[in-house]
Amino acid sequence: MSHSYVDFTCLVAAVAVFVFWIGYWFVHALAIAYGKWKLHHKSCKLPMETPYPAVSILKPLTGVDVNLFSNLETFFTMEYPVYELLFCISDESDPSLMLVKKLIEKYPKVDARIFVGGEKVGINPKINNIQLGYASAKYELFMISDAGVRMKEDTLIDMVQHLKEDVGLIHQMPFVCDRDGFPAVLEKIYFGTAHARIYLAADFAGVNCATGMSALMRKKLIDDAGGLKAFGCYLAEDFFLAKAIKDRGWKIGICSQPAWQNPGVCHIPTFQKRIIRWAKLRIAMVPSTIVFEPLSECMMLGILAAWSIYWLFECDPLAVYLLHVLFWFLLDWILLSIVQNGPLPFSKFEFVLGWFLRELSAPFLFLNALLRPAIRWKAGVYRLKWGGVVEEINPTVKQ
């Protein structure tokens, strides 16, 4: 191989890396600007031109944690004219059933019903659980909301106001409530920086980034796609629900309030397993993730950028790398403050520790997802096929 060919190949690679690096700084700036403009706008509580449409809210429940009762109670105290709560519980012996009954007794004026047992319509346990509730939903708009999500009094108003005439689905950007302990710090840093950056940029660009933990959509569009049962063959049903809506010419988007996740369990291993599972889903649904996701992480991109700039401009690669990390760190602090919309519930020292742990562990978590594609979720083990279709490997294996 000639020396000139090697030089030319390195030059092309260096230019490509440099362009990607510059482009990713644009993603940082876009996320900050769009987040500042989009998030935490106060919902106008004055009447709309037409009355607020009624909403059916599906709540899939499995098990109980220490925050479940207070999380569910926020759905009974929302300020919204007409809505129904459809609690879907997979088993009669599930302890969440007792909590729901207590809340229904406490708030008798709220339209709430319980569906136990679900219906087996596919592999996805969440779809199976909420199928009965979906089939019994009374209203044209329906919302899927996970058990660990809290609602503010005006959250549903905010979501409905963003559901314009040409919009088929509105979802909330995932974030987390303030909680004690370093694992909570790590979760808040992840959802307020790396996750928020891509989520906000994708929403601005009109890219499908919907997550199913809190999503409001038009029932007719899902019925036209075959109903919820048509999505039971996927684990990432949220992605394919949004795709079905976009494929029919409708827009999707986020509202101004993030989804306030507040699960009772907060441990670093549990959090990392969740990140790995999401990475496995992205790899199966969007194979280009295998290349671009590792390259978009701070430490990996910094190494490549330092090499690229040294090759192109003969700059000190160590200085370039350190400046890269410093500016990434500062921009993440700014973005997290915007998403939090208030003082952060931890010290700057805790942020430094949490940020470095998140960034240094990210490549290893992604490698784990790539090398171990089987997914453990709920009571089953699943194998993902290209395109996102899933098959169950062992339904008896527990988490």
GROMACS .gro file of C-alpha atoms in nm:
model
  399
    1MET     CA    1   0.000   0.000   0.000
    2SER     CA    2   0.155   0.332  -0.108
    3HIS     CA    3   0.234   0.611   0.137
    4SER     CA    4   0.025   0.859  -0.063
    5TYR     CA    5  -0.280   0.632  -0.044
    6VAL     CA    6  -0.248   0.606   0.335
    7ASP     CA    7  -0.214   0.984   0.362
    8PHE     CA    8  -0.520   1.037   0.143
    9THR     CA    9  -0.726   0.786   0.346
   10CYS     CA   10  -0.625   0.954   0.673
   11LEU     CA   11  -0.706   1.294   0.528
   12VAL     CA   12  -1.055   1.185   0.426
   13ALA     CA   13  -1.114   1.024   0.764
   14ALA     CA   14  -0.985   1.332   0.947
   15VAL     CA   15  -1.211   1.565   0.747
   16ALA     CA   16  -1.513   1.338   0.807
   17VAL     CA   17  -1.448   1.329   1.180
   18PHE     CA   18  -1.394   1.705   1.193
   19VAL     CA   19  -1.723   1.773   1.010
   20PHE     CA   20  -1.910   1.531   1.239
   21TRP     CA   21  -1.751   1.695   1.544
   22ILE     CA   22  -1.854   2.045   1.434
   23GLY     CA   23  -2.200   1.916   1.353
   24TYR     CA   24  -2.242   1.770   1.698
   25TRP     CA   25  -2.160   2.103   1.860
   26PHE     CA   26  -2.450   2.236   1.654
   27VAL     CA   27  -2.669   1.964   1.811
   28HIS     CA   28  -2.561   2.087   2.155
   29ALA     CA   29  -2.651   2.446   2.068
   30LEU     CA   30  -2.979   2.344   1.906
   31ALA     CA   31  -3.086   2.142   2.211
   32ILE     CA   32  -3.011   2.431   2.447
   33ALA     CA   33  -3.189   2.690   2.233
   34TYR     CA   34  -3.489   2.468   2.158
   35GLY     CA   35  -3.513   2.353   2.520
   36LYS     CA   36  -3.513   2.713   2.641
   37TRP     CA   37  -3.789   2.800   2.394
   38LYS     CA   38  -3.999   2.484   2.425
   39LEU     CA   39  -3.989   2.362   2.784
   40HIS     CA   40  -4.178   2.479   3.092
   41HIS     CA   41  -4.410   2.729   2.933
   42LYS     CA   42  -4.701   2.794   3.163
   43SER     CA   43  -5.020   2.639   3.030
   44CYS     CA   44  -5.292   2.889   2.959
   45LYS     CA   45  -5.594   2.785   3.165
   46LEU     CA   46  -5.837   3.006   2.977
   47PRO     CA   47  -6.095   2.816   2.768
   48MET     CA   48  -5.983   2.709   2.422
   49GLU     CA   49  -6.178   2.816   2.114
   50THR     CA   50  -6.352   2.480   2.141
   51PRO     CA   51  -6.405   2.285   2.466
   52TYR     CA   52  -6.123   2.061   2.582
   53PRO     CA   53  -6.175   1.712   2.436
   54ALA     CA   54  -6.230   1.424   2.678
   55VAL     CA   55  -5.935   1.189   2.735
   56SER     CA   56  -5.906   0.821   2.829
   57ILE     CA   57  -5.592   0.752   3.034
   58LEU     CA   58  -5.450   0.399   3.037
   59LYS     CA   59  -5.240   0.311   3.344
   60PRO     CA   60  -5.059  -0.027   3.320
   61LEU     CA   61  -4.968  -0.148   3.670
   62THR     CA   62  -4.750  -0.434   3.790
   63GLY     CA   63  -4.636  -0.447   4.150
   64VAL     CA   64  -4.604  -0.173   4.410
   65ASP     CA   65  -4.325   0.059   4.521
   66VAL     CA   66  -4.316   0.323   4.794
   67ASN     CA   67  -4.409   0.608   4.556
   68LEU     CA   68  -4.688   0.436   4.364
   69PHE     CA   69  -4.980   0.565   4.574
   70SER     CA   70  -4.869   0.930   4.554
   71ASN     CA   71  -4.786   0.897   4.184
   72LEU     CA   72  -5.130   0.758   4.103
   73GLU     CA   73  -5.301   1.017   4.321
   74THR     CA   74  -5.173   1.297   4.098
   75PHE     CA   75  -5.398   1.162   3.822
   76PHE     CA   76  -5.703   1.200   4.043
   77THR     CA   77  -5.624   1.565   4.121
   78MET     CA   78  -5.559   1.702   3.771
   79GLU     CA   79  -5.739   2.016   3.656
   80TYR     CA   80  -5.910   1.892   3.342
   81PRO     CA   81  -6.282   1.899   3.250
   82VAL     CA   82  -6.349   1.540   3.138
   83TYR     CA   83  -6.122   1.237   3.156
   84GLU     CA   84  -6.137   0.875   3.261
   85LEU     CA   85  -5.874   0.662   3.432
   86LEU     CA   86  -5.843   0.304   3.311
   87PHE     CA   87  -5.622   0.103   3.547
   88CYS     CA   88  -5.492  -0.213   3.384
   89ILE     CA   89  -5.359  -0.479   3.621
   90SER     CA   90  -5.229  -0.805   3.487
   91ASP     CA   91  -5.313  -1.023   3.788
   92GLU     CA   92  -5.588  -1.036   4.053
   93SER     CA   93  -5.327  -1.092   4.324
   94ASP     CA   94  -5.119  -0.786   4.227
   95PRO     CA   95  -5.087  -0.554   4.532
   96SER     CA   96  -5.143  -0.246   4.316
   97LEU     CA   97  -5.510  -0.345   4.293
   98MET     CA   98  -5.566  -0.256   4.658
   99LEU     CA   99  -5.405   0.087   4.618
  100VAL     CA  100  -5.618   0.169   4.316
  101LYS     CA  101  -5.936   0.072   4.501
  102LYS     CA  102  -5.839   0.301   4.789
  103LEU     CA  103  -5.788   0.592   4.551
  104ILE     CA  104  -6.120   0.530   4.378
  105GLU     CA  105  -6.291   0.537   4.719
  106LYS     CA  106  -6.104   0.856   4.812
  107TYR     CA  107  -6.200   1.034   4.487
  108PRO     CA  108  -6.548   0.906   4.399
  109LYS     CA  109  -6.615   1.192   4.155
  110VAL     CA  110  -6.330   1.084   3.925
  111ASP     CA  111  -6.435   0.847   3.648
  112ALA     CA  112  -6.208   0.546   3.710
  113ARG     CA  113  -6.233   0.178   3.619
  114ILE     CA  114  -6.018  -0.129   3.679
  115PHE     CA  115  -5.935  -0.402   3.427
  116VAL     CA  116  -5.771  -0.717   3.557
  117GLY     CA  117  -5.606  -0.995   3.359
  118GLY     CA  118  -5.538  -0.823   3.030
  119GLU     CA  119  -5.563  -1.001   2.697
  120LYS     CA  120  -5.289  -1.197   2.521
  121VAL     CA  121  -5.260  -1.029   2.181
  122GLY     CA  122  -4.884  -1.051   2.129
  123ILE     CA  123  -4.542  -1.074   2.291
  124ASN     CA  124  -4.536  -0.728   2.448
  125PRO     CA  125  -4.656  -0.759   2.812
  126LYS     CA  126  -4.750  -0.390   2.833
  127ILE     CA  127  -4.976  -0.413   2.528
  128ASN     CA  128  -5.132  -0.733   2.663
  129ASN     CA  129  -5.199  -0.560   2.995
  130ILE     CA  130  -5.370  -0.249   2.856
  131GLN     CA  131  -5.561  -0.412   2.570
  132LEU     CA  132  -5.886  -0.449   2.769
  133GLY     CA  133  -5.868  -0.089   2.885
  134TYR     CA  134  -5.800   0.032   2.533
  135ALA     CA  135  -6.097  -0.163   2.394
  136SER     CA  136  -6.321  -0.005   2.661
  137ALA     CA  137  -6.193   0.354   2.626
  138LYS     CA  138  -6.482   0.595   2.579
  139TYR     CA  139  -6.303   0.888   2.422
  140GLU     CA  140  -6.132   0.973   2.094
  141LEU     CA  141  -5.811   1.085   2.265
  142PHE     CA  142  -5.627   0.832   2.476
  143MET     CA  143  -5.311   0.850   2.680
  144ILE     CA  144  -5.070   0.578   2.789
  145SER     CA  145  -4.896   0.666   3.115
  146ASP     CA  146  -4.653   0.446   3.307
  147ALA     CA  147  -4.693   0.376   3.678
  148GLY     CA  148  -4.386   0.575   3.781
  149VAL     CA  149  -4.497   0.903   3.621
  150ARG     CA  150  -4.633   1.196   3.824
  151MET     CA  151  -4.864   1.461   3.680
  152LYS     CA  152  -4.889   1.827   3.768
  153GLU     CA  153  -5.236   1.978   3.787
  154ASP     CA  154  -5.210   2.130   3.440
  155THR     CA  155  -5.003   1.863   3.263
  156LEU     CA  156  -5.294   1.717   3.068
  157ILE     CA  157  -5.404   2.066   2.965
  158ASP     CA  158  -5.051   2.130   2.840
  159MET     CA  159  -5.049   1.809   2.637
  160VAL     CA  160  -5.391   1.870   2.481
  161GLN     CA  161  -5.303   2.227   2.389
  162HIS     CA  162  -5.005   2.095   2.191
  163LEU     CA  163  -5.227   1.847   2.005
  164LYS     CA  164  -5.301   2.076   1.710
  165GLU     CA  165  -5.525   1.982   1.419
  166ASP     CA  166  -5.237   1.827   1.221
  167VAL     CA  167  -5.076   1.653   1.521
  168GLY     CA  168  -5.155   1.288   1.595
  169LEU     CA  169  -4.939   1.225   1.902
  170ILE     CA  170  -4.797   1.439   2.183
  171HIS     CA  171  -4.547   1.290   2.425
  172GLN     CA  172  -4.348   1.413   2.722
  173MET     CA  173  -3.970   1.425   2.724
  174PRO     CA  174  -3.852   1.186   2.998
  175PHE     CA  175  -3.703   1.345   3.309
  176VAL     CA  176  -3.697   1.256   3.679
  177CYS     CA  177  -3.824   1.402   4.005
  178ASP     CA  178  -3.586   1.528   4.271
  179ARG     CA  179  -3.486   1.240   4.498
  180ASP     CA  180  -3.216   1.170   4.753
  181GLY     CA  181  -2.898   0.971   4.693
  182PHE     CA  182  -2.626   0.953   4.429
  183PRO     CA  183  -2.818   0.711   4.199
  184ALA     CA  184  -3.087   0.982   4.170
  185VAL     CA  185  -2.816   1.233   4.078
  186LEU     CA  186  -2.691   1.000   3.804
  187GLU     CA  187  -3.042   0.949   3.663
  188LYS     CA  188  -3.115   1.322   3.658
  189ILE     CA  189  -2.784   1.396   3.484
  190TYR     CA  190  -2.851   1.132   3.217
  191PHE     CA  191  -3.208   1.238   3.140
  192GLY     CA  192  -3.121   1.608   3.156
  193THR     CA  193  -2.809   1.595   2.936
  194ALA     CA  194  -2.733   1.305   2.699
  195HIS     CA  195  -3.096   1.196   2.665
  196ALA     CA  196  -3.243   1.548   2.656
  197ARG     CA  197  -2.990   1.664   2.395
  198ILE     CA  198  -3.092   1.402   2.140
  199TYR     CA  199  -3.461   1.415   2.233
  200LEU     CA  200  -3.487   1.792   2.185
  201ALA     CA  201  -3.283   1.795   1.865
  202ALA     CA  202  -3.487   1.507   1.722
  203ASP     CA  203  -3.817   1.674   1.808
  204PHE     CA  204  -3.704   1.998   1.644
  205ALA     CA  205  -3.606   1.805   1.330
  206GLY     CA  206  -3.931   1.607   1.323
  207VAL     CA  207  -3.756   1.275   1.386
  208ASN     CA  208  -3.949   1.000   1.566
  209CYS     CA  209  -3.818   0.998   1.924
  210ALA     CA  210  -4.142   0.916   2.109
  211THR     CA  211  -4.127   0.720   2.432
  212GLY     CA  212  -4.434   0.548   2.569
  213MET     CA  213  -4.406   0.643   2.935
  214SER     CA  214  -4.642   0.939   2.878
  215ALA     CA  215  -4.801   0.983   2.536
  216LEU     CA  216  -5.133   1.127   2.419
  217MET     CA  217  -5.269   1.021   2.080
  218ARG     CA  218  -5.575   1.000   1.858
  219LYS     CA  219  -5.750   0.665   1.892
  220LYS     CA  220  -5.884   0.663   1.538
  221LEU     CA  221  -5.532   0.667   1.395
  222ILE     CA  222  -5.433   0.365   1.601
  223ASP     CA  223  -5.757   0.185   1.515
  224ASP     CA  224  -5.686   0.248   1.147
  225ALA     CA  225  -5.346   0.081   1.199
  226GLY     CA  226  -5.511  -0.229   1.347
  227GLY     CA  227  -5.554  -0.117   1.709
  228LEU     CA  228  -5.306  -0.164   1.991
  229LYS     CA  229  -5.297  -0.538   1.930
  230ALA     CA  230  -5.123  -0.474   1.597
  231PHE     CA  231  -4.822  -0.351   1.796
  232GLY     CA  232  -4.801  -0.649   2.029
  233CYS     CA  233  -4.521  -0.802   1.820
  234TYR     CA  234  -4.282  -0.522   1.923
  235LEU     CA  235  -4.116  -0.445   2.256
  236ALA     CA  236  -4.066  -0.080   2.156
  237GLU     CA  237  -4.435  -0.029   2.086
  238ASP     CA  238  -4.399   0.346   2.146
  239PHE     CA  239  -4.165   0.389   1.849
  240PHE     CA  240  -4.395   0.196   1.616
  241LEU     CA  241  -4.712   0.369   1.739
  242ALA     CA  242  -4.551   0.701   1.655
  243LYS     CA  243  -4.424   0.565   1.322
  244ALA     CA  244  -4.774   0.448   1.227
  245ILE     CA  245  -4.908   0.796   1.297
  246LYS     CA  246  -4.631   0.968   1.101
  247ASP     CA  247  -4.677   0.725   0.811
  248ARG     CA  248  -5.038   0.846   0.786
  249GLY     CA  249  -4.924   1.204   0.737
  250TRP     CA  250  -4.970   1.331   1.092
  251LYS     CA  251  -4.713   1.513   1.302
  252ILE     CA  252  -4.582   1.412   1.643
  253GLY     CA  253  -4.419   1.632   1.905
  254ILE     CA  254  -4.345   1.700   2.269
  255CYS     CA  255  -4.532   1.926   2.508
  256SER     CA  256  -4.367   2.186   2.730
  257GLN     CA  257  -4.368   1.977   3.050
  258PRO     CA  258  -4.124   1.687   3.087
  259ALA     CA  259  -4.249   1.353   3.219
  260TRP     CA  260  -4.165   1.347   3.588
  261GLN     CA  261  -4.055   0.991   3.656
  262ASN     CA  262  -4.077   0.903   4.023
  263PRO     CA  263  -4.029   0.526   4.073
  264GLY     CA  264  -3.963   0.406   4.424
  265VAL     CA  265  -3.657   0.203   4.326
  266CYS     CA  266  -3.344   0.403   4.248
  267HIS     CA  267  -3.022   0.201   4.215
  268ILE     CA  268  -2.731   0.240   3.975
  269PRO     CA  269  -2.742  -0.124   3.848
  270THR     CA  270  -3.118  -0.096   3.784
  271PHE     CA  271  -3.067   0.230   3.599
  272GLN     CA  272  -2.783   0.086   3.389
  273LYS     CA  273  -2.989  -0.219   3.294
  274ARG     CA  274  -3.258   0.017   3.171
  275ILE     CA  275  -3.007   0.210   2.959
  276ILE     CA  276  -2.871  -0.114   2.813
  277ARG     CA  277  -3.223  -0.236   2.728
  278TRP     CA  278  -3.302   0.089   2.546
  279ALA     CA  279  -2.975   0.064   2.353
  280LYS     CA  280  -3.064  -0.290   2.242
  281LEU     CA  281  -3.398  -0.166   2.113
  282ARG     CA  282  -3.235   0.120   1.920
  283ILE     CA  283  -2.980  -0.116   1.766
  284ALA     CA  284  -3.256  -0.347   1.641
  285MET     CA  285  -3.483  -0.071   1.512
  286VAL     CA  286  -3.220   0.165   1.368
  287PRO     CA  287  -2.903  -0.032   1.278
  288SER     CA  288  -2.707   0.288   1.205
  289THR     CA  289  -2.709   0.331   1.582
  290ILE     CA  290  -2.424   0.078   1.593
  291VAL     CA  291  -2.192   0.333   1.432
  292PHE     CA  292  -2.325   0.676   1.523
  293GLU     CA  293  -2.423   0.633   1.888
  294PRO     CA  294  -2.074   0.545   2.019
  295LEU     CA  295  -1.926   0.826   1.806
  296SER     CA  296  -2.163   1.078   1.964
  297GLU     CA  297  -2.043   1.012   2.320
  298CYS     CA  298  -1.817   1.276   2.473
  299MET     CA  299  -1.506   1.071   2.546
  300MET     CA  300  -1.500   0.876   2.219
  301LEU     CA  301  -1.574   1.178   2.002
  302GLY     CA  302  -1.313   1.379   2.190
  303ILE     CA  303  -1.041   1.124   2.112
  304LEU     CA  304  -1.136   1.119   1.744
  305ALA     CA  305  -1.159   1.498   1.726
  306ALA     CA  306  -0.816   1.538   1.888
  307TRP     CA  307  -0.665   1.304   1.628
  308SER     CA  308  -0.849   1.477   1.344
  309ILE     CA  309  -0.741   1.828   1.443
  310TYR     CA  310  -0.384   1.714   1.497
  311TRP     CA  311  -0.380   1.560   1.150
  312LEU     CA  312  -0.539   1.861   0.980
  313PHE     CA  313  -0.395   2.152   1.179
  314GLU     CA  314  -0.108   2.003   1.386
  315CYS     CA  315  -0.264   2.125   1.712
  316ASP     CA  316  -0.174   1.968   2.046
  317PRO     CA  317  -0.415   1.670   2.069
  318LEU     CA  318  -0.416   1.667   2.452
  319ALA     CA  319  -0.514   2.034   2.466
  320VAL     CA  320  -0.787   1.977   2.208
  321TYR     CA  321  -0.921   1.680   2.402
  322LEU     CA  322  -0.927   1.864   2.736
  323LEU     CA  323  -1.099   2.167   2.584
  324HIS     CA  324  -1.351   1.936   2.416
  325VAL     CA  325  -1.440   1.772   2.748
  326LEU     CA  326  -1.456   2.107   2.931
  327PHE     CA  327  -1.695   2.270   2.683
  328TRP     CA  328  -1.911   1.955   2.664
  329PHE     CA  329  -1.930   1.956   3.044
  330LEU     CA  330  -2.033   2.323   3.057
  331LEU     CA  331  -2.298   2.286   2.787
  332ASP     CA  332  -2.443   1.983   2.968
  333TRP     CA  333  -2.467   2.190   3.287
  334ILE     CA  334  -2.657   2.459   3.097
  335LEU     CA  335  -2.893   2.208   2.934
  336LEU     CA  336  -2.964   2.028   3.263
  337SER     CA  337  -3.046   2.362   3.429
  338ILE     CA  338  -3.292   2.441   3.148
  339VAL     CA  339  -3.465   2.102   3.175
  340GLN     CA  340  -3.475   2.127   3.556
  341ASN     CA  341  -3.620   2.480   3.534
  342GLY     CA  342  -3.486   2.568   3.876
  343PRO     CA  343  -3.197   2.505   4.112
  344LEU     CA  344  -3.043   2.161   4.085
  345PRO     CA  345  -3.108   1.941   4.391
  346PHE     CA  346  -2.742   1.846   4.429
  347SER     CA  347  -2.402   2.013   4.459
  348LYS     CA  348  -2.162   2.098   4.178
  349PHE     CA  349  -1.927   1.832   4.315
  350GLU     CA  350  -2.200   1.568   4.284
  351PHE     CA  351  -2.266   1.686   3.930
  352VAL     CA  352  -1.898   1.645   3.840
  353LEU     CA  353  -1.890   1.291   3.982
  354GLY     CA  354  -2.220   1.192   3.821
  355TRP     CA  355  -2.131   1.347   3.486
  356PHE     CA  356  -1.795   1.172   3.461
  357LEU     CA  357  -1.945   0.839   3.569
  358ARG     CA  358  -2.217   0.872   3.304
  359GLU     CA  359  -1.976   0.968   3.027
  360LEU     CA  360  -1.706   0.713   3.112
  361SER     CA  361  -1.953   0.424   3.149
  362ALA     CA  362  -2.157   0.501   2.835
  363PRO     CA  363  -1.929   0.318   2.584
  364PHE     CA  364  -1.917   0.008   2.804
  365LEU     CA  365  -2.296   0.000   2.847
  366PHE     CA  366  -2.340   0.029   2.472
  367LEU     CA  367  -2.086  -0.249   2.412
  368ASN     CA  368  -2.279  -0.467   2.657
  369ALA     CA  369  -2.597  -0.403   2.459
  370LEU     CA  370  -2.423  -0.488   2.133
  371LEU     CA  371  -2.266  -0.812   2.255
  372ARG     CA  372  -2.567  -0.939   2.454
  373PRO     CA  373  -2.871  -0.866   2.236
  374ALA     CA  374  -3.123  -1.074   2.437
  375ILE     CA  375  -3.352  -0.856   2.651
  376ARG     CA  376  -3.476  -0.940   3.000
  377TRP     CA  377  -3.797  -0.749   3.070
  378LYS     CA  378  -4.072  -0.819   3.321
  379ALA     CA  379  -4.099  -1.200   3.347
  380GLY     CA  380  -3.956  -1.290   3.008
  381VAL     CA  381  -3.644  -1.302   2.797
  382TYR     CA  382  -3.675  -1.175   2.439
  383ARG     CA  383  -3.472  -1.180   2.119
  384LEU     CA  384  -3.499  -0.880   1.889
  385LYS     CA  385  -3.495  -0.919   1.515
  386TRP     CA  386  -3.387  -0.648   1.273
  387GLY     CA  387  -3.671  -0.403   1.237
  388GLY     CA  388  -3.781  -0.435   1.600
  389VAL     CA  389  -3.999  -0.748   1.584
  390VAL     CA  390  -3.946  -0.960   1.895
  391GLU     CA  391  -3.972  -1.326   1.986
  392GLU     CA  392  -3.989  -1.467   2.337
  393ILE     CA  393  -3.703  -1.698   2.433
  394ASN     CA  394  -3.793  -1.802   2.787
  395PRO     CA  395  -4.113  -1.674   2.946
  396THR     CA  396  -4.033  -1.823   3.285
  397VAL     CA  397  -3.706  -1.642   3.358
  398LYS     CA  398  -3.746  -1.370   3.619
  399GLN     CA  399  -3.569  -1.035   3.637
   0.00000   0.00000   0.00000
